[in-house]
């Protein structure tokens, strides 16, 4: 990967830390939580308050939804972005939201604290260049059909335009397995830690699509060394307009956070030990 000039790690200590709303992504425990889609002000604010109480550090929510069917709910657009800002004001949580179209980047920046590029757009090079010129950090999800190498080249596109604040997100890839929605490639976390200085987070919601797997895979992500997770939570999961089967309720999220906090206390101790692969 000789021409990955900007995203390649230069030394074992080389790590990019991105500060957003008081959280140092790449250093602090980062938990991005919220609904798949912004559906209404009530739903978004109620969910935002719940995840904040549970210990989330950022609010997620889609105003522009990339849907398989053109007839499925596509998101509220500008109205959704305004609702996200209201929820952010109410809770103090910064907003992470997806931008689908390069023409929307400049004005979505007025509402977002972090711009998300979703799996379906990972190799949308015009979008990558546009977010690369934006003054907001970018959360770049791994393409569902992409290798780690291809994903890092996409991060390179953003960095090459001058935006230094890129966060990588493993969200599962397509394999022959059908039990889960995608296959969570946790080894990608270690690969990124070895290859790049960029922060790496995991999305257990889209990776598995199954409620029962969100907590175990979140814990596994932190155990693998991820800098954070992004997870879908809904104040009334049974009414979610998108991704209902993977939406945690607020009580479930709070229970999961208690375990994540415990695990991270242990991880802090484990990180002080010599690396397993170091020679004796
Ligand atoms: O956040 C989510 C995506 O928009 C969603 O997973 C798309 O999936 P679907 O349109 O196939 O339901
Ligand atoms: C659409 C989303 O995820 P992905 O791009 O990973 O499918 C999302 O996080 O809202």
PDB file of C-alpha atoms and ligand atoms in Angstrom:
ATOM      1  CA  UNK A   1       0.000   0.000   0.000  1.00  0.00           C
ATOM      2  CA  UNK A   2       2.808   2.325  -0.942  1.00  0.00           C
ATOM      3  CA  UNK A   3       0.707   5.282  -2.076  1.00  0.00           C
ATOM      4  CA  UNK A   4      -1.493   5.440   1.012  1.00  0.00           C
ATOM      5  CA  UNK A   5       0.604   8.442   1.939  1.00  0.00           C
ATOM      6  CA  UNK A   6      -1.749  10.175   4.306  1.00  0.00           C
ATOM      7  CA  UNK A   7      -3.696   7.481   6.102  1.00  0.00           C
ATOM      8  CA  UNK A   8      -0.774   5.163   6.775  1.00  0.00           C
ATOM      9  CA  UNK A   9       0.596   4.879  10.299  1.00  0.00           C
ATOM     10  CA  UNK A  10       4.118   6.352  10.581  1.00  0.00           C
ATOM     11  CA  UNK A  11       5.038   4.900  13.990  1.00  0.00           C
ATOM     12  CA  UNK A  12       3.363   2.646  16.593  1.00  0.00           C
ATOM     13  CA  UNK A  13       2.267   5.716  18.604  1.00  0.00           C
ATOM     14  CA  UNK A  14       0.918   7.616  15.582  1.00  0.00           C
ATOM     15  CA  UNK A  15      -2.809   8.170  16.187  1.00  0.00           C
ATOM     16  CA  UNK A  16      -5.196  10.866  15.042  1.00  0.00           C
ATOM     17  CA  UNK A  17      -7.403  12.258  17.781  1.00  0.00           C
ATOM     18  CA  UNK A  18     -10.499  14.141  16.638  1.00  0.00           C
ATOM     19  CA  UNK A  19     -12.211  16.336  19.203  1.00  0.00           C
ATOM     20  CA  UNK A  20     -15.952  16.755  18.749  1.00  0.00           C
ATOM     21  CA  UNK A  21     -18.137  18.268  21.468  1.00  0.00           C
ATOM     22  CA  UNK A  22     -15.706  17.419  24.243  1.00  0.00           C
ATOM     23  CA  UNK A  23     -15.088  13.810  23.141  1.00  0.00           C
ATOM     24  CA  UNK A  24     -11.627  12.992  21.844  1.00  0.00           C
ATOM     25  CA  UNK A  25     -12.367  10.308  19.254  1.00  0.00           C
ATOM     26  CA  UNK A  26      -9.391   7.961  19.111  1.00  0.00           C
ATOM     27  CA  UNK A  27      -8.695   8.456  22.809  1.00  0.00           C
ATOM     28  CA  UNK A  28     -11.957   8.612  24.771  1.00  0.00           C
ATOM     29  CA  UNK A  29     -14.700   6.006  24.754  1.00  0.00           C
ATOM     30  CA  UNK A  30     -16.903   7.043  21.823  1.00  0.00           C
ATOM     31  CA  UNK A  31     -20.515   5.898  21.707  1.00  0.00           C
ATOM     32  CA  UNK A  32     -22.665   7.285  18.922  1.00  0.00           C
ATOM     33  CA  UNK A  33     -26.297   6.331  19.447  1.00  0.00           C
ATOM     34  CA  UNK A  34     -29.708   7.271  18.159  1.00  0.00           C
ATOM     35  CA  UNK A  35     -32.385   6.327  15.692  1.00  0.00           C
ATOM     36  CA  UNK A  36     -31.735   4.955  12.259  1.00  0.00           C
ATOM     37  CA  UNK A  37     -33.944   7.710  10.841  1.00  0.00           C
ATOM     38  CA  UNK A  38     -35.228  11.006  12.106  1.00  0.00           C
ATOM     39  CA  UNK A  39     -38.996  10.473  12.017  1.00  0.00           C
ATOM     40  CA  UNK A  40     -40.335  13.315  14.157  1.00  0.00           C
ATOM     41  CA  UNK A  41     -39.129  15.839  16.706  1.00  0.00           C
ATOM     42  CA  UNK A  42     -40.731  13.901  19.561  1.00  0.00           C
ATOM     43  CA  UNK A  43     -39.130  10.586  18.568  1.00  0.00           C
ATOM     44  CA  UNK A  44     -35.698  12.128  18.023  1.00  0.00           C
ATOM     45  CA  UNK A  45     -35.625  14.270  21.157  1.00  0.00           C
ATOM     46  CA  UNK A  46     -36.971  11.438  23.340  1.00  0.00           C
ATOM     47  CA  UNK A  47     -34.372   9.043  21.960  1.00  0.00           C
ATOM     48  CA  UNK A  48     -31.602  11.628  22.291  1.00  0.00           C
ATOM     49  CA  UNK A  49     -32.462  12.236  25.955  1.00  0.00           C
ATOM     50  CA  UNK A  50     -32.493   8.470  26.588  1.00  0.00           C
ATOM     51  CA  UNK A  51     -29.126   7.804  24.979  1.00  0.00           C
ATOM     52  CA  UNK A  52     -27.594  10.804  26.719  1.00  0.00           C
ATOM     53  CA  UNK A  53     -28.779   9.438  30.082  1.00  0.00           C
ATOM     54  CA  UNK A  54     -27.263   6.090  29.124  1.00  0.00           C
ATOM     55  CA  UNK A  55     -23.866   7.675  28.479  1.00  0.00           C
ATOM     56  CA  UNK A  56     -23.778   8.158  24.694  1.00  0.00           C
ATOM     57  CA  UNK A  57     -21.280  10.785  23.627  1.00  0.00           C
ATOM     58  CA  UNK A  58     -22.913  11.620  20.272  1.00  0.00           C
ATOM     59  CA  UNK A  59     -26.306  11.452  18.615  1.00  0.00           C
ATOM     60  CA  UNK A  60     -26.819   9.650  15.307  1.00  0.00           C
ATOM     61  CA  UNK A  61     -29.832   9.934  13.028  1.00  0.00           C
ATOM     62  CA  UNK A  62     -30.474   9.908   9.314  1.00  0.00           C
ATOM     63  CA  UNK A  63     -32.265  12.746   7.540  1.00  0.00           C
ATOM     64  CA  UNK A  64     -31.322  11.328   4.137  1.00  0.00           C
ATOM     65  CA  UNK A  65     -31.858   7.571   4.053  1.00  0.00           C
ATOM     66  CA  UNK A  66     -30.211   5.335   1.453  1.00  0.00           C
ATOM     67  CA  UNK A  67     -32.953   2.728   0.933  1.00  0.00           C
ATOM     68  CA  UNK A  68     -32.992  -0.443  -1.133  1.00  0.00           C
ATOM     69  CA  UNK A  69     -36.508   0.356  -2.383  1.00  0.00           C
ATOM     70  CA  UNK A  70     -37.328   3.745  -3.871  1.00  0.00           C
ATOM     71  CA  UNK A  71     -40.756   3.410  -2.205  1.00  0.00           C
ATOM     72  CA  UNK A  72     -39.328   2.999   1.319  1.00  0.00           C
ATOM     73  CA  UNK A  73     -39.085   5.989   3.695  1.00  0.00           C
ATOM     74  CA  UNK A  74     -36.315   8.203   2.345  1.00  0.00           C
ATOM     75  CA  UNK A  75     -35.913  10.521   5.343  1.00  0.00           C
ATOM     76  CA  UNK A  76     -37.179  13.998   6.185  1.00  0.00           C
ATOM     77  CA  UNK A  77     -34.288  15.876   4.547  1.00  0.00           C
ATOM     78  CA  UNK A  78     -33.868  19.469   5.753  1.00  0.00           C
ATOM     79  CA  UNK A  79     -36.677  19.102   8.317  1.00  0.00           C
ATOM     80  CA  UNK A  80     -34.819  16.082   9.744  1.00  0.00           C
ATOM     81  CA  UNK A  81     -31.603  18.062  10.023  1.00  0.00           C
ATOM     82  CA  UNK A  82     -33.410  20.829  11.913  1.00  0.00           C
ATOM     83  CA  UNK A  83     -34.858  18.244  14.299  1.00  0.00           C
ATOM     84  CA  UNK A  84     -31.371  16.851  14.897  1.00  0.00           C
ATOM     85  CA  UNK A  85     -30.162  20.326  15.860  1.00  0.00           C
ATOM     86  CA  UNK A  86     -33.070  20.691  18.272  1.00  0.00           C
ATOM     87  CA  UNK A  87     -32.214  17.315  19.855  1.00  0.00           C
ATOM     88  CA  UNK A  88     -28.586  18.380  20.047  1.00  0.00           C
ATOM     89  CA  UNK A  89     -29.520  21.635  21.790  1.00  0.00           C
ATOM     90  CA  UNK A  90     -31.692  19.731  24.282  1.00  0.00           C
ATOM     91  CA  UNK A  91     -28.985  17.210  25.178  1.00  0.00           C
ATOM     92  CA  UNK A  92     -25.637  18.785  24.316  1.00  0.00           C
ATOM     93  CA  UNK A  93     -24.854  15.785  22.106  1.00  0.00           C
ATOM     94  CA  UNK A  94     -23.079  16.484  18.809  1.00  0.00           C
ATOM     95  CA  UNK A  95     -24.841  15.228  15.672  1.00  0.00           C
ATOM     96  CA  UNK A  96     -23.599  12.535  13.289  1.00  0.00           C
ATOM     97  CA  UNK A  97     -25.676  12.350  10.107  1.00  0.00           C
ATOM     98  CA  UNK A  98     -25.335  10.917   6.618  1.00  0.00           C
ATOM     99  CA  UNK A  99     -24.917  12.972   3.477  1.00  0.00           C
ATOM    100  CA  UNK A 100     -25.771  11.185   0.251  1.00  0.00           C
ATOM    101  CA  UNK A 101     -25.171  13.759  -2.445  1.00  0.00           C
ATOM    102  CA  UNK A 102     -22.061  15.885  -3.080  1.00  0.00           C
ATOM    103  CA  UNK A 103     -24.350  18.850  -3.869  1.00  0.00           C
ATOM    104  CA  UNK A 104     -25.717  18.749  -0.309  1.00  0.00           C
ATOM    105  CA  UNK A 105     -22.421  18.690   1.579  1.00  0.00           C
ATOM    106  CA  UNK A 106     -21.967  22.439   2.131  1.00  0.00           C
ATOM    107  CA  UNK A 107     -25.417  23.025   3.622  1.00  0.00           C
ATOM    108  CA  UNK A 108     -25.591  19.730   5.563  1.00  0.00           C
ATOM    109  CA  UNK A 109     -22.417  20.976   7.297  1.00  0.00           C
ATOM    110  CA  UNK A 110     -24.527  23.724   8.894  1.00  0.00           C
ATOM    111  CA  UNK A 111     -26.459  21.036  10.808  1.00  0.00           C
ATOM    112  CA  UNK A 112     -23.963  18.194  11.305  1.00  0.00           C
ATOM    113  CA  UNK A 113     -21.001  17.926  13.649  1.00  0.00           C
ATOM    114  CA  UNK A 114     -19.776  14.822  11.808  1.00  0.00           C
ATOM    115  CA  UNK A 115     -20.667  13.940   8.208  1.00  0.00           C
ATOM    116  CA  UNK A 116     -21.347  10.259   7.627  1.00  0.00           C
ATOM    117  CA  UNK A 117     -20.545   8.597   4.310  1.00  0.00           C
ATOM    118  CA  UNK A 118     -22.480   5.346   4.249  1.00  0.00           C
ATOM    119  CA  UNK A 119     -21.516   1.930   3.013  1.00  0.00           C
ATOM    120  CA  UNK A 120     -23.306   2.392  -0.293  1.00  0.00           C
ATOM    121  CA  UNK A 121     -21.335   5.546  -1.043  1.00  0.00           C
ATOM    122  CA  UNK A 122     -17.913   4.466   0.147  1.00  0.00           C
ATOM    123  CA  UNK A 123     -16.538   4.642  -3.389  1.00  0.00           C
ATOM    124  CA  UNK A 124     -18.560   7.644  -4.522  1.00  0.00           C
ATOM    125  CA  UNK A 125     -15.420   9.570  -5.372  1.00  0.00           C
ATOM    126  CA  UNK A 126     -17.160  12.907  -6.050  1.00  0.00           C
ATOM    127  CA  UNK A 127     -18.763  12.692  -2.604  1.00  0.00           C
ATOM    128  CA  UNK A 128     -15.434  11.759  -1.005  1.00  0.00           C
ATOM    129  CA  UNK A 129     -13.729  14.757  -2.612  1.00  0.00           C
ATOM    130  CA  UNK A 130     -16.532  17.081  -1.534  1.00  0.00           C
ATOM    131  CA  UNK A 131     -16.466  15.951   2.116  1.00  0.00           C
ATOM    132  CA  UNK A 132     -12.686  16.169   1.858  1.00  0.00           C
ATOM    133  CA  UNK A 133     -13.101  19.906   1.258  1.00  0.00           C
ATOM    134  CA  UNK A 134     -15.594  20.309   4.114  1.00  0.00           C
ATOM    135  CA  UNK A 135     -14.673  21.672   7.524  1.00  0.00           C
ATOM    136  CA  UNK A 136     -16.348  18.838   9.435  1.00  0.00           C
ATOM    137  CA  UNK A 137     -14.972  15.407  10.449  1.00  0.00           C
ATOM    138  CA  UNK A 138     -16.084  12.515   8.270  1.00  0.00           C
ATOM    139  CA  UNK A 139     -17.260   9.093   9.435  1.00  0.00           C
ATOM    140  CA  UNK A 140     -16.429   6.767   6.543  1.00  0.00           C
ATOM    141  CA  UNK A 141     -18.249   3.444   6.651  1.00  0.00           C
ATOM    142  CA  UNK A 142     -16.701   0.431   4.999  1.00  0.00           C
ATOM    143  CA  UNK A 143     -18.325  -0.543   1.720  1.00  0.00           C
ATOM    144  CA  UNK A 144     -20.269  -3.760   2.166  1.00  0.00           C
ATOM    145  CA  UNK A 145     -18.373  -5.296  -0.777  1.00  0.00           C
ATOM    146  CA  UNK A 146     -15.018  -3.694  -0.080  1.00  0.00           C
ATOM    147  CA  UNK A 147     -11.643  -4.878   1.066  1.00  0.00           C
ATOM    148  CA  UNK A 148      -9.799  -3.075   3.837  1.00  0.00           C
ATOM    149  CA  UNK A 149      -7.368  -1.831   1.222  1.00  0.00           C
ATOM    150  CA  UNK A 150     -10.120  -0.250  -0.907  1.00  0.00           C
ATOM    151  CA  UNK A 151     -11.635   1.333   2.207  1.00  0.00           C
ATOM    152  CA  UNK A 152      -8.326   2.928   3.187  1.00  0.00           C
ATOM    153  CA  UNK A 153      -7.931   4.324  -0.345  1.00  0.00           C
ATOM    154  CA  UNK A 154     -11.313   6.005   0.112  1.00  0.00           C
ATOM    155  CA  UNK A 155     -10.097   7.569   3.362  1.00  0.00           C
ATOM    156  CA  UNK A 156      -7.051   8.710   1.387  1.00  0.00           C
ATOM    157  CA  UNK A 157      -9.350  10.535  -1.089  1.00  0.00           C
ATOM    158  CA  UNK A 158     -10.780  12.580   1.785  1.00  0.00           C
ATOM    159  CA  UNK A 159      -7.407  13.276   3.392  1.00  0.00           C
ATOM    160  CA  UNK A 160      -5.908  14.249   0.030  1.00  0.00           C
ATOM    161  CA  UNK A 161      -8.448  17.094  -0.256  1.00  0.00           C
ATOM    162  CA  UNK A 162      -7.192  18.537   3.035  1.00  0.00           C
ATOM    163  CA  UNK A 163      -9.673  17.159   5.576  1.00  0.00           C
ATOM    164  CA  UNK A 164      -7.533  15.468   8.228  1.00  0.00           C
ATOM    165  CA  UNK A 165     -10.436  14.312  10.390  1.00  0.00           C
ATOM    166  CA  UNK A 166     -11.555  10.923   9.137  1.00  0.00           C
ATOM    167  CA  UNK A 167     -13.043   8.208  11.348  1.00  0.00           C
ATOM    168  CA  UNK A 168     -13.328   4.700   9.907  1.00  0.00           C
ATOM    169  CA  UNK A 169     -16.337   2.503  10.663  1.00  0.00           C
ATOM    170  CA  UNK A 170     -16.532  -1.265  10.185  1.00  0.00           C
ATOM    171  CA  UNK A 171     -20.229  -2.078   9.589  1.00  0.00           C
ATOM    172  CA  UNK A 172     -20.155  -5.614   8.249  1.00  0.00           C
ATOM    173  CA  UNK A 173     -19.566  -7.009   4.806  1.00  0.00           C
ATOM    174  CA  UNK A 174     -21.552  -9.287   2.517  1.00  0.00           C
ATOM    175  CA  UNK A 175     -20.528 -12.934   2.708  1.00  0.00           C
ATOM    176  CA  UNK A 176     -22.338 -16.219   1.989  1.00  0.00           C
ATOM    177  CA  UNK A 177     -23.709 -16.129   5.568  1.00  0.00           C
ATOM    178  CA  UNK A 178     -27.392 -15.267   5.782  1.00  0.00           C
ATOM    179  CA  UNK A 179     -28.119 -15.686   9.504  1.00  0.00           C
ATOM    180  CA  UNK A 180     -26.911 -12.162  10.152  1.00  0.00           C
ATOM    181  CA  UNK A 181     -27.680  -9.156   7.932  1.00  0.00           C
ATOM    182  CA  UNK A 182     -23.964  -8.781   7.164  1.00  0.00           C
ATOM    183  CA  UNK A 183     -20.831 -10.407   8.548  1.00  0.00           C
ATOM    184  CA  UNK A 184     -19.057  -8.300  11.140  1.00  0.00           C
ATOM    185  CA  UNK A 185     -15.371  -8.336  10.260  1.00  0.00           C
ATOM    186  CA  UNK A 186     -13.819  -7.604  13.640  1.00  0.00           C
ATOM    187  CA  UNK A 187     -10.367  -8.419  12.312  1.00  0.00           C
ATOM    188  CA  UNK A 188     -10.720  -5.183  10.325  1.00  0.00           C
ATOM    189  CA  UNK A 189     -10.367  -3.325  13.638  1.00  0.00           C
ATOM    190  CA  UNK A 190      -6.943  -4.799  14.274  1.00  0.00           C
ATOM    191  CA  UNK A 191      -5.995  -4.329  10.606  1.00  0.00           C
ATOM    192  CA  UNK A 192      -6.817  -0.622  10.811  1.00  0.00           C
ATOM    193  CA  UNK A 193      -4.963  -0.296  14.120  1.00  0.00           C
ATOM    194  CA  UNK A 194      -1.906  -1.822  12.439  1.00  0.00           C
ATOM    195  CA  UNK A 195      -2.109   0.085   9.156  1.00  0.00           C
ATOM    196  CA  UNK A 196      -3.545   3.492   9.935  1.00  0.00           C
ATOM    197  CA  UNK A 197      -3.483   6.307  12.486  1.00  0.00           C
ATOM    198  CA  UNK A 198      -7.187   7.031  11.923  1.00  0.00           C
ATOM    199  CA  UNK A 199      -9.720   6.217  14.657  1.00  0.00           C
ATOM    200  CA  UNK A 200     -11.767   3.077  14.042  1.00  0.00           C
ATOM    201  CA  UNK A 201     -15.283   2.427  15.311  1.00  0.00           C
ATOM    202  CA  UNK A 202     -17.741  -0.451  14.804  1.00  0.00           C
ATOM    203  CA  UNK A 203     -21.442  -0.498  13.882  1.00  0.00           C
ATOM    204  CA  UNK A 204     -22.897  -3.695  15.382  1.00  0.00           C
ATOM    205  CA  UNK A 205     -26.441  -2.710  14.329  1.00  0.00           C
ATOM    206  CA  UNK A 206     -25.966  -2.819  10.551  1.00  0.00           C
ATOM    207  CA  UNK A 207     -23.325  -5.542  10.835  1.00  0.00           C
ATOM    208  CA  UNK A 208     -25.685  -8.053  12.438  1.00  0.00           C
ATOM    209  CA  UNK A 209     -29.212  -6.704  11.992  1.00  0.00           C
ATOM    210  CA  UNK A 210     -30.197  -8.732  15.056  1.00  0.00           C
ATOM    211  CA  UNK A 211     -31.134  -7.337  18.418  1.00  0.00           C
ATOM    212  CA  UNK A 212     -29.636 -10.259  20.337  1.00  0.00           C
ATOM    213  CA  UNK A 213     -26.228  -9.604  18.793  1.00  0.00           C
ATOM    214  CA  UNK A 214     -25.849  -5.870  19.333  1.00  0.00           C
ATOM    215  CA  UNK A 215     -24.569  -6.058  22.907  1.00  0.00           C
ATOM    216  CA  UNK A 216     -22.184  -9.024  22.471  1.00  0.00           C
ATOM    217  CA  UNK A 217     -20.736  -7.539  19.272  1.00  0.00           C
ATOM    218  CA  UNK A 218     -20.384  -4.097  20.885  1.00  0.00           C
ATOM    219  CA  UNK A 219     -18.430  -5.639  23.731  1.00  0.00           C
ATOM    220  CA  UNK A 220     -16.387  -7.647  21.237  1.00  0.00           C
ATOM    221  CA  UNK A 221     -15.624  -4.468  19.287  1.00  0.00           C
ATOM    222  CA  UNK A 222     -14.176  -2.782  22.369  1.00  0.00           C
ATOM    223  CA  UNK A 223     -12.302  -5.951  23.313  1.00  0.00           C
ATOM    224  CA  UNK A 224     -10.792  -5.936  19.801  1.00  0.00           C
ATOM    225  CA  UNK A 225      -9.503  -2.413  20.408  1.00  0.00           C
ATOM    226  CA  UNK A 226     -12.102  -0.286  18.630  1.00  0.00           C
ATOM    227  CA  UNK A 227     -12.199   3.381  19.585  1.00  0.00           C
ATOM    228  CA  UNK A 228     -15.979   3.373  19.676  1.00  0.00           C
ATOM    229  CA  UNK A 229     -19.271   2.128  18.365  1.00  0.00           C
ATOM    230  CA  UNK A 230     -22.264   3.566  16.555  1.00  0.00           C
ATOM    231  CA  UNK A 231     -25.528   1.936  17.456  1.00  0.00           C
ATOM    232  CA  UNK A 232     -29.191   2.309  16.565  1.00  0.00           C
ATOM    233  CA  UNK A 233     -31.599   3.109  19.425  1.00  0.00           C
ATOM    234  CA  UNK A 234     -35.294   4.044  19.210  1.00  0.00           C
ATOM    235  CA  UNK A 235     -37.654   5.293  21.923  1.00  0.00           C
ATOM    236  CA  UNK A 236     -40.331   2.969  20.465  1.00  0.00           C
ATOM    237  CA  UNK A 237     -38.474   0.310  18.467  1.00  0.00           C
ATOM    238  CA  UNK A 238     -41.688  -1.423  17.377  1.00  0.00           C
ATOM    239  CA  UNK A 239     -42.682   1.767  15.534  1.00  0.00           C
ATOM    240  CA  UNK A 240     -39.331   2.423  13.806  1.00  0.00           C
ATOM    241  CA  UNK A 241     -39.762   3.365  10.142  1.00  0.00           C
ATOM    242  CA  UNK A 242     -36.452   1.824   9.158  1.00  0.00           C
ATOM    243  CA  UNK A 243     -34.277  -0.976  10.569  1.00  0.00           C
ATOM    244  CA  UNK A 244     -36.843  -1.951  13.219  1.00  0.00           C
ATOM    245  CA  UNK A 245     -35.293  -5.395  13.802  1.00  0.00           C
ATOM    246  CA  UNK A 246     -31.985  -3.918  14.945  1.00  0.00           C
ATOM    247  CA  UNK A 247     -33.234  -0.995  17.047  1.00  0.00           C
ATOM    248  CA  UNK A 248     -32.368  -1.165  20.744  1.00  0.00           C
ATOM    249  CA  UNK A 249     -34.872   0.258  23.202  1.00  0.00           C
ATOM    250  CA  UNK A 250     -33.558   2.900  25.599  1.00  0.00           C
ATOM    251  CA  UNK A 251     -33.530   0.465  28.584  1.00  0.00           C
ATOM    252  CA  UNK A 252     -31.594  -2.065  26.482  1.00  0.00           C
ATOM    253  CA  UNK A 253     -29.094   0.617  25.515  1.00  0.00           C
ATOM    254  CA  UNK A 254     -28.627   1.640  29.147  1.00  0.00           C
ATOM    255  CA  UNK A 255     -28.031  -1.968  30.219  1.00  0.00           C
ATOM    256  CA  UNK A 256     -25.517  -2.413  27.420  1.00  0.00           C
ATOM    257  CA  UNK A 257     -23.695   0.779  28.402  1.00  0.00           C
ATOM    258  CA  UNK A 258     -23.257  -0.452  31.978  1.00  0.00           C
ATOM    259  CA  UNK A 259     -21.442  -3.517  30.600  1.00  0.00           C
ATOM    260  CA  UNK A 260     -19.425  -1.478  28.114  1.00  0.00           C
ATOM    261  CA  UNK A 261     -18.230   0.796  30.921  1.00  0.00           C
ATOM    262  CA  UNK A 262     -17.157  -2.211  33.000  1.00  0.00           C
ATOM    263  CA  UNK A 263     -15.371  -3.773  30.034  1.00  0.00           C
ATOM    264  CA  UNK A 264     -13.556  -0.530  29.284  1.00  0.00           C
ATOM    265  CA  UNK A 265     -12.242  -0.365  32.838  1.00  0.00           C
ATOM    266  CA  UNK A 266     -10.696  -3.811  32.209  1.00  0.00           C
ATOM    267  CA  UNK A 267      -9.473  -2.780  28.749  1.00  0.00           C
ATOM    268  CA  UNK A 268      -7.605   0.180  30.246  1.00  0.00           C
ATOM    269  CA  UNK A 269      -5.674  -2.325  32.410  1.00  0.00           C
ATOM    270  CA  UNK A 270      -5.127  -4.746  29.505  1.00  0.00           C
ATOM    271  CA  UNK A 271      -3.724  -1.955  27.301  1.00  0.00           C
ATOM    272  CA  UNK A 272      -0.947  -1.422  29.859  1.00  0.00           C
ATOM    273  CA  UNK A 273       0.295  -5.007  29.314  1.00  0.00           C
ATOM    274  CA  UNK A 274       2.866  -5.738  26.590  1.00  0.00           C
ATOM    275  CA  UNK A 275       1.300  -6.547  23.203  1.00  0.00           C
ATOM    276  CA  UNK A 276       0.694 -10.267  22.631  1.00  0.00           C
ATOM    277  CA  UNK A 277       2.784 -10.314  19.455  1.00  0.00           C
ATOM    278  CA  UNK A 278       5.840  -8.625  20.971  1.00  0.00           C
ATOM    279  CA  UNK A 279       8.909 -10.895  21.060  1.00  0.00           C
ATOM    280  CA  UNK A 280       9.993 -12.099  24.492  1.00  0.00           C
TER     281      UNK A 280
HETATM  282  O1  LIG B   1     -29.738   2.919   8.032  1.00  0.00           O
HETATM  283  C1  LIG B   1     -30.044   2.385   7.201  1.00  0.00           C
HETATM  284  C2  LIG B   1     -30.281   2.110   5.838  1.00  0.00           C
HETATM  285  O2  LIG B   1     -30.965   3.140   5.258  1.00  0.00           O
HETATM  286  C3  LIG B   1     -30.997   0.826   5.802  1.00  0.00           C
HETATM  287  O3  LIG B   1     -30.229  -0.120   6.483  1.00  0.00           O
HETATM  288  C4  LIG B   1     -31.323   0.476   4.402  1.00  0.00           C
HETATM  289  O4  LIG B   1     -31.833  -0.783   4.309  1.00  0.00           O
HETATM  290  P1  LIG B   1     -33.144  -1.139   3.513  1.00  0.00           P
HETATM  291  O5  LIG B   1     -33.559   0.020   2.665  1.00  0.00           O
HETATM  292  O6  LIG B   1     -32.761  -2.331   2.715  1.00  0.00           O
HETATM  293  O7  LIG B   1     -34.200  -1.411   4.537  1.00  0.00           O
HETATM  294  C1  LIG B   2     -27.287   3.713   6.461  1.00  0.00           C
HETATM  295  C2  LIG B   2     -26.516   3.495   7.509  1.00  0.00           C
HETATM  296  O1  LIG B   2     -25.558   2.567   7.604  1.00  0.00           O
HETATM  297  P1  LIG B   2     -24.798   1.791   6.430  1.00  0.00           P
HETATM  298  O2  LIG B   2     -24.346   2.821   5.448  1.00  0.00           O
HETATM  299  O3  LIG B   2     -23.682   1.124   7.141  1.00  0.00           O
HETATM  300  O4  LIG B   2     -25.786   0.829   5.868  1.00  0.00           O
HETATM  301  C3  LIG B   2     -26.677   4.258   8.750  1.00  0.00           C
HETATM  302  O5  LIG B   2     -25.801   4.179   9.624  1.00  0.00           O
HETATM  303  O6  LIG B   2     -27.673   4.951   8.860  1.00  0.00           O
END
